[in-house]
PDB file of C-alpha atoms in Angstrom:
ATOM      1  CA  UNK B   1      95.842 109.575-122.554  1.00 87.00           C
ATOM      2  CA  UNK B   2      97.374 110.505-119.208  1.00 89.00           C
ATOM      3  CA  UNK B   3      99.526 107.370-119.455  1.00 87.00           C
ATOM      4  CA  UNK B   4     102.684 108.916-120.874  1.00 90.00           C
ATOM      5  CA  UNK B   5     105.470 106.663-119.636  1.00 88.00           C
ATOM      6  CA  UNK B   6     107.156 103.517-120.952  1.00 88.00           C
ATOM      7  CA  UNK B   7     104.823 101.150-119.086  1.00 92.00           C
ATOM      8  CA  UNK B   8     101.719 102.818-120.479  1.00 92.00           C
ATOM      9  CA  UNK B   9     103.136 103.074-123.988  1.00 94.00           C
ATOM     10  CA  UNK B  10     103.775  99.319-123.942  1.00 94.00           C
ATOM     11  CA  UNK B  11     100.220  98.552-122.825  1.00 95.00           C
ATOM     12  CA  UNK B  12      98.817 100.920-125.440  1.00 94.00           C
ATOM     13  CA  UNK B  13     100.939  99.393-128.206  1.00 94.00           C
ATOM     14  CA  UNK B  14      99.806  95.888-127.253  1.00 96.00           C
ATOM     15  CA  UNK B  15      96.223  97.146-127.458  1.00 94.00           C
ATOM     16  CA  UNK B  16      96.763  98.415-130.988  1.00 95.00           C
ATOM     17  CA  UNK B  17      97.126 102.095-130.095  1.00 94.00           C
ATOM     18  CA  UNK B  18      99.586 103.851-132.403  1.00 95.00           C
ATOM     19  CA  UNK B  19      99.332 107.422-131.093  1.00 96.00           C
ATOM     20  CA  UNK B  20      98.977 108.550-127.461  1.00 95.00           C
ATOM     21  CA  UNK B  21      98.206 112.230-126.882  1.00 97.00           C
ATOM     22  CA  UNK B  22      98.072 114.096-123.559  1.00 98.00           C
ATOM     23  CA  UNK B  23      95.592 116.822-124.445  1.00 98.00           C
ATOM     24  CA  UNK B  24      93.491 117.400-121.313  1.00 98.00           C
ATOM     25  CA  UNK B  25      96.034 118.162-118.589  1.00 97.00           C
ATOM     26  CA  UNK B  26      98.851 118.828-121.038  1.00 98.00           C
ATOM     27  CA  UNK B  27     102.403 119.742-120.117  1.00 98.00           C
ATOM     28  CA  UNK B  28     104.237 122.809-118.876  1.00 98.00           C
ATOM     29  CA  UNK B  29     107.638 122.520-120.568  1.00 97.00           C
ATOM     30  CA  UNK B  30     106.919 121.254-124.071  1.00 98.00           C
ATOM     31  CA  UNK B  31     110.570 121.083-125.147  1.00 98.00           C
ATOM     32  CA  UNK B  32     111.575 118.966-122.157  1.00 97.00           C
ATOM     33  CA  UNK B  33     108.562 116.683-122.542  1.00 97.00           C
ATOM     34  CA  UNK B  34     109.268 115.999-126.217  1.00 97.00           C
ATOM     35  CA  UNK B  35     113.022 115.601-125.646  1.00 97.00           C
ATOM     36  CA  UNK B  36     112.415 112.990-122.929  1.00 96.00           C
ATOM     37  CA  UNK B  37     110.414 110.851-125.364  1.00 95.00           C
ATOM     38  CA  UNK B  38     112.254 111.323-128.637  1.00 94.00           C
ATOM     39  CA  UNK B  39     113.384 107.892-129.816  1.00 93.00           C
ATOM     40  CA  UNK B  40     112.257 106.232-126.571  1.00 90.00           C
ATOM     41  CA  UNK B  41     108.590 105.392-127.098  1.00 93.00           C
ATOM     42  CA  UNK B  42     106.705 102.539-128.728  1.00 95.00           C
ATOM     43  CA  UNK B  43     103.943 104.843-129.985  1.00 96.00           C
ATOM     44  CA  UNK B  44     103.630 108.242-131.553  1.00 95.00           C
ATOM     45  CA  UNK B  45     103.193 110.921-128.895  1.00 96.00           C
ATOM     46  CA  UNK B  46     102.154 114.532-128.472  1.00 97.00           C
ATOM     47  CA  UNK B  47     100.793 116.957-125.901  1.00 98.00           C
ATOM     48  CA  UNK B  48      98.935 120.180-125.394  1.00 99.00           C
ATOM     49  CA  UNK B  49     100.215 123.276-123.665  1.00 99.00           C
ATOM     50  CA  UNK B  50      98.638 122.656-120.292  1.00 99.00           C
ATOM     51  CA  UNK B  51      96.876 125.418-118.384  1.00 99.00           C
ATOM     52  CA  UNK B  52      97.138 123.290-115.221  1.00 99.00           C
ATOM     53  CA  UNK B  53     100.924 122.690-115.221  1.00 98.00           C
ATOM     54  CA  UNK B  54     101.691 126.244-116.341  1.00 99.00           C
ATOM     55  CA  UNK B  55      99.452 127.637-113.584  1.00 99.00           C
ATOM     56  CA  UNK B  56     101.170 125.339-111.087  1.00 99.00           C
ATOM     57  CA  UNK B  57     104.589 126.606-112.165  1.00 98.00           C
ATOM     58  CA  UNK B  58     103.597 130.259-111.965  1.00 99.00           C
ATOM     59  CA  UNK B  59     101.896 129.885-108.569  1.00 99.00           C
ATOM     60  CA  UNK B  60     104.547 127.551-107.089  1.00 98.00           C
ATOM     61  CA  UNK B  61     102.011 124.839-106.366  1.00 98.00           C
ATOM     62  CA  UNK B  62     103.634 121.781-104.724  1.00 97.00           C
ATOM     63  CA  UNK B  63     101.324 119.252-106.397  1.00 96.00           C
ATOM     64  CA  UNK B  64     102.772 116.583-108.663  1.00 92.00           C
ATOM     65  CA  UNK B  65     100.357 115.878-111.526  1.00 94.00           C
ATOM     66  CA  UNK B  66      97.468 118.045-110.268  1.00 97.00           C
ATOM     67  CA  UNK B  67      97.408 121.181-108.086  1.00 98.00           C
ATOM     68  CA  UNK B  68      96.790 120.969-104.357  1.00 97.00           C
ATOM     69  CA  UNK B  69      97.368 124.546-103.157  1.00 98.00           C
ATOM     70  CA  UNK B  70      97.233 128.028-104.729  1.00 98.00           C
ATOM     71  CA  UNK B  71      96.943 126.821-108.326  1.00 99.00           C
ATOM     72  CA  UNK B  72      93.794 124.953-107.337  1.00 98.00           C
ATOM     73  CA  UNK B  73      92.138 127.490-105.092  1.00 98.00           C
ATOM     74  CA  UNK B  74      93.366 131.042-105.737  1.00 98.00           C
ATOM     75  CA  UNK B  75      92.567 133.584-108.430  1.00 99.00           C
ATOM     76  CA  UNK B  76      95.657 134.698-110.326  1.00 99.00           C
ATOM     77  CA  UNK B  77      96.913 138.249-109.919  1.00 99.00           C
ATOM     78  CA  UNK B  78      97.300 140.399-113.022  1.00 98.00           C
ATOM     79  CA  UNK B  79     101.019 139.666-113.190  1.00 99.00           C
ATOM     80  CA  UNK B  80     100.473 135.944-112.636  1.00 99.00           C
ATOM     81  CA  UNK B  81      97.872 135.860-115.387  1.00 99.00           C
ATOM     82  CA  UNK B  82     100.350 137.434-117.781  1.00 99.00           C
ATOM     83  CA  UNK B  83     102.881 134.739-116.863  1.00 99.00           C
ATOM     84  CA  UNK B  84     100.294 131.996-117.363  1.00 99.00           C
ATOM     85  CA  UNK B  85      99.358 133.386-120.763  1.00 99.00           C
ATOM     86  CA  UNK B  86     103.026 133.610-121.747  1.00 99.00           C
ATOM     87  CA  UNK B  87     103.665 130.034-120.624  1.00 99.00           C
ATOM     88  CA  UNK B  88     100.770 128.635-122.638  1.00 99.00           C
ATOM     89  CA  UNK B  89     101.762 130.667-125.683  1.00 99.00           C
ATOM     90  CA  UNK B  90     105.367 129.491-125.398  1.00 99.00           C
ATOM     91  CA  UNK B  91     104.132 125.896-125.381  1.00 99.00           C
ATOM     92  CA  UNK B  92     102.185 126.451-128.592  1.00 99.00           C
ATOM     93  CA  UNK B  93     105.197 128.093-130.199  1.00 99.00           C
ATOM     94  CA  UNK B  94     107.330 125.079-129.260  1.00 98.00           C
ATOM     95  CA  UNK B  95     105.076 122.482-130.849  1.00 97.00           C
ATOM     96  CA  UNK B  96     102.173 121.807-128.498  1.00 99.00           C
ATOM     97  CA  UNK B  97      99.209 120.395-130.407  1.00 98.00           C
ATOM     98  CA  UNK B  98      96.457 122.226-128.522  1.00 99.00           C
ATOM     99  CA  UNK B  99      95.674 123.876-125.171  1.00 99.00           C
ATOM    100  CA  UNK B 100      94.533 121.704-122.259  1.00 99.00           C
ATOM    101  CA  UNK B 101      92.357 122.719-119.308  1.00 99.00           C
ATOM    102  CA  UNK B 102      91.204 120.945-116.162  1.00 98.00           C
ATOM    103  CA  UNK B 103      88.931 123.620-114.764  1.00 98.00           C
ATOM    104  CA  UNK B 104      87.474 121.448-112.007  1.00 98.00           C
ATOM    105  CA  UNK B 105      91.019 121.148-110.635  1.00 98.00           C
ATOM    106  CA  UNK B 106      91.679 124.915-110.802  1.00 98.00           C
ATOM    107  CA  UNK B 107      88.520 126.213-109.177  1.00 97.00           C
ATOM    108  CA  UNK B 108      90.101 129.522-108.189  1.00 97.00           C
ATOM    109  CA  UNK B 109      90.668 130.329-111.850  1.00 98.00           C
ATOM    110  CA  UNK B 110      88.509 133.250-112.978  1.00 99.00           C
ATOM    111  CA  UNK B 111      86.253 133.128-116.018  1.00 98.00           C
ATOM    112  CA  UNK B 112      88.345 135.934-117.470  1.00 99.00           C
ATOM    113  CA  UNK B 113      91.500 133.826-117.162  1.00 99.00           C
ATOM    114  CA  UNK B 114      89.809 131.020-119.089  1.00 99.00           C
ATOM    115  CA  UNK B 115      88.764 133.424-121.829  1.00 99.00           C
ATOM    116  CA  UNK B 116      92.249 134.910-122.041  1.00 99.00           C
ATOM    117  CA  UNK B 117      93.776 131.459-122.550  1.00 99.00           C
ATOM    118  CA  UNK B 118      91.139 130.642-125.183  1.00 99.00           C
ATOM    119  CA  UNK B 119      92.245 133.820-126.982  1.00 99.00           C
ATOM    120  CA  UNK B 120      95.848 132.569-126.977  1.00 99.00           C
ATOM    121  CA  UNK B 121      94.673 129.277-128.478  1.00 99.00           C
ATOM    122  CA  UNK B 122      92.683 131.094-131.163  1.00 99.00           C
ATOM    123  CA  UNK B 123      95.758 133.126-132.109  1.00 99.00           C
ATOM    124  CA  UNK B 124      97.503 129.866-133.052  1.00 98.00           C
ATOM    125  CA  UNK B 125      94.373 128.170-134.441  1.00 98.00           C
ATOM    126  CA  UNK B 126      94.695 125.599-131.660  1.00 99.00           C
ATOM    127  CA  UNK B 127      91.808 123.689-130.114  1.00 99.00           C
ATOM    128  CA  UNK B 128      90.984 123.834-126.397  1.00 99.00           C
ATOM    129  CA  UNK B 129      90.476 120.473-124.664  1.00 99.00           C
ATOM    130  CA  UNK B 130      88.543 121.056-121.455  1.00 99.00           C
ATOM    131  CA  UNK B 131      87.619 119.093-118.353  1.00 99.00           C
ATOM    132  CA  UNK B 132      84.619 121.179-117.278  1.00 98.00           C
ATOM    133  CA  UNK B 133      84.592 123.261-114.114  1.00 97.00           C
ATOM    134  CA  UNK B 134      81.282 121.848-112.857  1.00 94.00           C
ATOM    135  CA  UNK B 135      79.754 118.410-112.466  1.00 94.00           C
ATOM    136  CA  UNK B 136      76.286 116.888-112.359  1.00 95.00           C
ATOM    137  CA  UNK B 137      72.925 118.634-112.351  1.00 94.00           C
ATOM    138  CA  UNK B 138      73.014 120.505-109.042  1.00 93.00           C
ATOM    139  CA  UNK B 139      73.534 124.265-109.039  1.00 94.00           C
ATOM    140  CA  UNK B 140      75.704 126.159-108.546  1.00 93.00           C
ATOM    141  CA  UNK B 141      78.465 124.840-110.793  1.00 93.00           C
ATOM    142  CA  UNK B 142      76.441 122.210-112.560  1.00 97.00           C
ATOM    143  CA  UNK B 143      77.757 120.634-115.738  1.00 98.00           C
ATOM    144  CA  UNK B 144      75.165 122.705-117.605  1.00 98.00           C
ATOM    145  CA  UNK B 145      76.621 125.948-116.261  1.00 98.00           C
ATOM    146  CA  UNK B 146      80.141 124.678-116.919  1.00 98.00           C
ATOM    147  CA  UNK B 147      79.319 123.659-120.493  1.00 99.00           C
ATOM    148  CA  UNK B 148      77.908 127.113-121.093  1.00 99.00           C
ATOM    149  CA  UNK B 149      81.108 128.705-119.784  1.00 99.00           C
ATOM    150  CA  UNK B 150      83.366 127.037-122.326  1.00 99.00           C
ATOM    151  CA  UNK B 151      80.952 127.219-125.274  1.00 99.00           C
ATOM    152  CA  UNK B 152      80.782 130.961-124.614  1.00 99.00           C
ATOM    153  CA  UNK B 153      84.587 131.172-124.465  1.00 99.00           C
ATOM    154  CA  UNK B 154      84.799 129.367-127.796  1.00 99.00           C
ATOM    155  CA  UNK B 155      82.201 131.635-129.390  1.00 99.00           C
ATOM    156  CA  UNK B 156      83.895 134.802-128.121  1.00 99.00           C
ATOM    157  CA  UNK B 157      87.480 133.804-128.908  1.00 99.00           C
ATOM    158  CA  UNK B 158      87.021 131.725-132.039  1.00 99.00           C
ATOM    159  CA  UNK B 159      89.049 128.826-130.620  1.00 99.00           C
ATOM    160  CA  UNK B 160      87.693 125.332-131.344  1.00 99.00           C
ATOM    161  CA  UNK B 161      86.421 123.551-128.219  1.00 99.00           C
ATOM    162  CA  UNK B 162      86.600 119.881-127.294  1.00 99.00           C
ATOM    163  CA  UNK B 163      84.826 118.852-124.070  1.00 99.00           C
ATOM    164  CA  UNK B 164      86.506 115.800-122.575  1.00 99.00           C
ATOM    165  CA  UNK B 165      84.689 112.787-121.030  1.00 98.00           C
ATOM    166  CA  UNK B 166      81.291 114.461-121.106  1.00 99.00           C
ATOM    167  CA  UNK B 167      79.564 111.597-119.275  1.00 98.00           C
ATOM    168  CA  UNK B 168      81.712 111.822-116.144  1.00 97.00           C
ATOM    169  CA  UNK B 169      81.103 115.546-115.695  1.00 97.00           C
ATOM    170  CA  UNK B 170      77.565 115.519-117.066  1.00 98.00           C
ATOM    171  CA  UNK B 171      76.351 112.691-114.823  1.00 97.00           C
ATOM    172  CA  UNK B 172      72.528 113.000-114.605  1.00 96.00           C
ATOM    173  CA  UNK B 173      72.690 116.071-116.885  1.00 98.00           C
ATOM    174  CA  UNK B 174      74.590 114.302-119.672  1.00 98.00           C
ATOM    175  CA  UNK B 175      71.647 114.405-122.088  1.00 98.00           C
ATOM    176  CA  UNK B 176      71.318 118.150-121.539  1.00 98.00           C
ATOM    177  CA  UNK B 177      75.018 118.849-122.048  1.00 99.00           C
ATOM    178  CA  UNK B 178      75.008 116.768-125.225  1.00 99.00           C
ATOM    179  CA  UNK B 179      72.047 118.815-126.430  1.00 99.00           C
ATOM    180  CA  UNK B 180      74.036 121.998-125.764  1.00 99.00           C
ATOM    181  CA  UNK B 181      76.910 120.667-127.882  1.00 99.00           C
ATOM    182  CA  UNK B 182      74.517 119.765-130.702  1.00 99.00           C
ATOM    183  CA  UNK B 183      72.874 123.189-130.647  1.00 99.00           C
ATOM    184  CA  UNK B 184      76.261 124.934-130.632  1.00 99.00           C
ATOM    185  CA  UNK B 185      77.248 122.921-133.708  1.00 99.00           C
ATOM    186  CA  UNK B 186      73.975 123.842-135.423  1.00 99.00           C
ATOM    187  CA  UNK B 187      74.912 127.486-134.985  1.00 98.00           C
ATOM    188  CA  UNK B 188      78.282 126.986-136.627  1.00 98.00           C
ATOM    189  CA  UNK B 189      80.532 126.663-133.580  1.00 99.00           C
ATOM    190  CA  UNK B 190      83.444 124.219-133.695  1.00 99.00           C
ATOM    191  CA  UNK B 191      82.507 122.237-130.572  1.00 99.00           C
ATOM    192  CA  UNK B 192      83.105 118.493-130.159  1.00 99.00           C
ATOM    193  CA  UNK B 193      83.134 115.988-127.326  1.00 99.00           C
ATOM    194  CA  UNK B 194      83.968 112.424-126.308  1.00 98.00           C
ATOM    195  CA  UNK B 195      83.292 109.896-123.595  1.00 98.00           C
ATOM    196  CA  UNK B 196      84.691 106.742-122.098  1.00 97.00           C
ATOM    197  CA  UNK B 197      82.346 103.761-121.652  1.00 97.00           C
ATOM    198  CA  UNK B 198      82.777 103.224-117.914  1.00 96.00           C
ATOM    199  CA  UNK B 199      80.851 104.214-114.788  1.00 97.00           C
ATOM    200  CA  UNK B 200      84.097 104.841-112.897  1.00 98.00           C
ATOM    201  CA  UNK B 201      86.934 107.299-113.311  1.00 96.00           C
ATOM    202  CA  UNK B 202      90.259 107.839-111.599  1.00 97.00           C
ATOM    203  CA  UNK B 203      91.829 110.953-110.137  1.00 97.00           C
ATOM    204  CA  UNK B 204      94.037 112.270-107.346  1.00 97.00           C
ATOM    205  CA  UNK B 205      92.462 112.082-103.903  1.00 98.00           C
ATOM    206  CA  UNK B 206      94.239 115.254-102.733  1.00 97.00           C
ATOM    207  CA  UNK B 207      92.862 117.321-105.636  1.00 97.00           C
ATOM    208  CA  UNK B 208      90.172 120.000-105.508  1.00 96.00           C
ATOM    209  CA  UNK B 209      87.576 117.451-106.629  1.00 96.00           C
ATOM    210  CA  UNK B 210      87.348 116.307-103.014  1.00 97.00           C
ATOM    211  CA  UNK B 211      87.077 119.705-101.374  1.00 96.00           C
ATOM    212  CA  UNK B 212      84.329 120.089 -98.785  1.00 94.00           C
ATOM    213  CA  UNK B 213      80.868 119.282-100.154  1.00 94.00           C
ATOM    214  CA  UNK B 214      81.932 116.626-102.677  1.00 96.00           C
ATOM    215  CA  UNK B 215      79.532 113.995-101.334  1.00 96.00           C
ATOM    216  CA  UNK B 216      76.447 116.139-101.798  1.00 94.00           C
ATOM    217  CA  UNK B 217      77.660 117.446-105.155  1.00 91.00           C
ATOM    218  CA  UNK B 218      78.405 114.030-106.649  1.00 93.00           C
ATOM    219  CA  UNK B 219      75.673 112.121-104.826  1.00 92.00           C
ATOM    220  CA  UNK B 220      78.101 109.511-103.480  1.00 96.00           C
ATOM    221  CA  UNK B 221      79.757 108.624-100.186  1.00 98.00           C
ATOM    222  CA  UNK B 222      83.123 107.216 -99.126  1.00 98.00           C
ATOM    223  CA  UNK B 223      82.222 103.670-100.164  1.00 98.00           C
ATOM    224  CA  UNK B 224      82.148 104.752-103.816  1.00 98.00           C
ATOM    225  CA  UNK B 225      85.858 105.567-103.603  1.00 99.00           C
ATOM    226  CA  UNK B 226      88.306 102.720-104.210  1.00 99.00           C
ATOM    227  CA  UNK B 227      91.994 102.984-103.376  1.00 98.00           C
ATOM    228  CA  UNK B 228      94.057 101.944-106.402  1.00 97.00           C
ATOM    229  CA  UNK B 229      96.980 100.412-104.513  1.00 96.00           C
ATOM    230  CA  UNK B 230      94.880  98.004-102.429  1.00 97.00           C
ATOM    231  CA  UNK B 231      91.446  97.822-104.059  1.00 97.00           C
ATOM    232  CA  UNK B 232      89.812  98.712-100.741  1.00 98.00           C
ATOM    233  CA  UNK B 233      86.655 100.807-100.544  1.00 98.00           C
ATOM    234  CA  UNK B 234      87.177 103.858 -98.359  1.00 98.00           C
ATOM    235  CA  UNK B 235      85.500 105.106 -95.197  1.00 98.00           C
ATOM    236  CA  UNK B 236      85.794 108.424 -93.384  1.00 98.00           C
ATOM    237  CA  UNK B 237      88.999 107.376 -91.649  1.00 98.00           C
ATOM    238  CA  UNK B 238      90.835 105.988 -94.673  1.00 98.00           C
ATOM    239  CA  UNK B 239      89.655 108.894 -96.828  1.00 98.00           C
ATOM    240  CA  UNK B 240      91.215 111.366 -94.398  1.00 98.00           C
ATOM    241  CA  UNK B 241      94.398 109.303 -94.258  1.00 98.00           C
ATOM    242  CA  UNK B 242      94.851 109.021 -98.020  1.00 98.00           C
ATOM    243  CA  UNK B 243      93.821 112.615 -98.669  1.00 97.00           C
ATOM    244  CA  UNK B 244      96.720 113.622 -96.458  1.00 96.00           C
ATOM    245  CA  UNK B 245      99.264 111.354 -98.154  1.00 95.00           C
ATOM    246  CA  UNK B 246      97.940 111.739-101.705  1.00 96.00           C
ATOM    247  CA  UNK B 247      97.546 109.137-104.430  1.00 96.00           C
ATOM    248  CA  UNK B 248      95.136 107.846-107.036  1.00 97.00           C
ATOM    249  CA  UNK B 249      91.576 106.826-106.282  1.00 98.00           C
ATOM    250  CA  UNK B 250      88.916 105.165-108.441  1.00 98.00           C
ATOM    251  CA  UNK B 251      85.620 107.060-108.253  1.00 98.00           C
ATOM    252  CA  UNK B 252      82.437 105.065-108.894  1.00 98.00           C
ATOM    253  CA  UNK B 253      80.156 108.021-109.559  1.00 96.00           C
ATOM    254  CA  UNK B 254      78.909 108.072-113.154  1.00 97.00           C
ATOM    255  CA  UNK B 255      75.297 106.893-113.600  1.00 97.00           C
ATOM    256  CA  UNK B 256      74.858 104.108-116.143  1.00 98.00           C
ATOM    257  CA  UNK B 257      72.252 106.138-118.017  1.00 98.00           C
ATOM    258  CA  UNK B 258      74.846 108.882-118.509  1.00 98.00           C
ATOM    259  CA  UNK B 259      77.294 106.406-120.034  1.00 98.00           C
ATOM    260  CA  UNK B 260      74.588 104.977-122.291  1.00 98.00           C
ATOM    261  CA  UNK B 261      73.493 108.424-123.455  1.00 98.00           C
ATOM    262  CA  UNK B 262      77.047 109.439-124.287  1.00 99.00           C
ATOM    263  CA  UNK B 263      78.129 106.206-125.960  1.00 98.00           C
ATOM    264  CA  UNK B 264      75.003 106.071-128.129  1.00 98.00           C
ATOM    265  CA  UNK B 265      75.180 109.724-129.136  1.00 98.00           C
ATOM    266  CA  UNK B 266      76.392 110.486-132.677  1.00 98.00           C
ATOM    267  CA  UNK B 267      78.239 113.470-131.200  1.00 98.00           C
ATOM    268  CA  UNK B 268      80.791 111.558-129.166  1.00 99.00           C
ATOM    269  CA  UNK B 269      84.100 109.973-129.979  1.00 98.00           C
ATOM    270  CA  UNK B 270      85.217 107.143-127.675  1.00 95.00           C
ATOM    271  CA  UNK B 271      88.269 108.100-125.651  1.00 89.00           C
TER     272      UNK B 271
END
């Protein structure tokens, strides 16, 4: 759950949730994050060591929750990669439950960087919870290619892999990505996945997900974007305005058949 504040904890508790874990994006400073919540939450809590926030710290990215500058778009130098690795490892040493990745938000991240962080996770027998780098069925950077990237990283490093919300990244290729997970399991790899049962998701409008070409990639236009604060559907003008100011947007992009395939699959947990 990305909802890790008092308001969200209250809603979760009223819904019967007893434990809320931030495992996908994760956190940068594990000690500070735990200290802020100790004795102040209505639910149990925990977090991963987040590749995104650590990368943002190392690369001085000005984004709040998600990167908007170098951490999103630039490959790390050798020295930066060493700092990123050290930051993730420090988080695991300080009590992080896993390692979190949002590879679609850090598109400048090299495949080698991903593998290096998987190796850190394997060292501590920690699982890797990954928002895939690609989306949908169109190449390049389809969800099929992206699923292959992280299954390979798991196989090479030995770190368990959990692919998050497989229906929202799989889209029209969800059945194929689920098949890849099943076949990886058949060959003895520790690979799991989950989904949420909705055709919409929510993310930051100023993130890398809306870099040039997003309409063709996702097969949607501005009217499939809904501004959270007002409920309005966007157009070219309001998209440009809100992309400049930043904020959360609801994205109506997941095909219903993708949701059905994921929810009905015996492979998926419901997140």
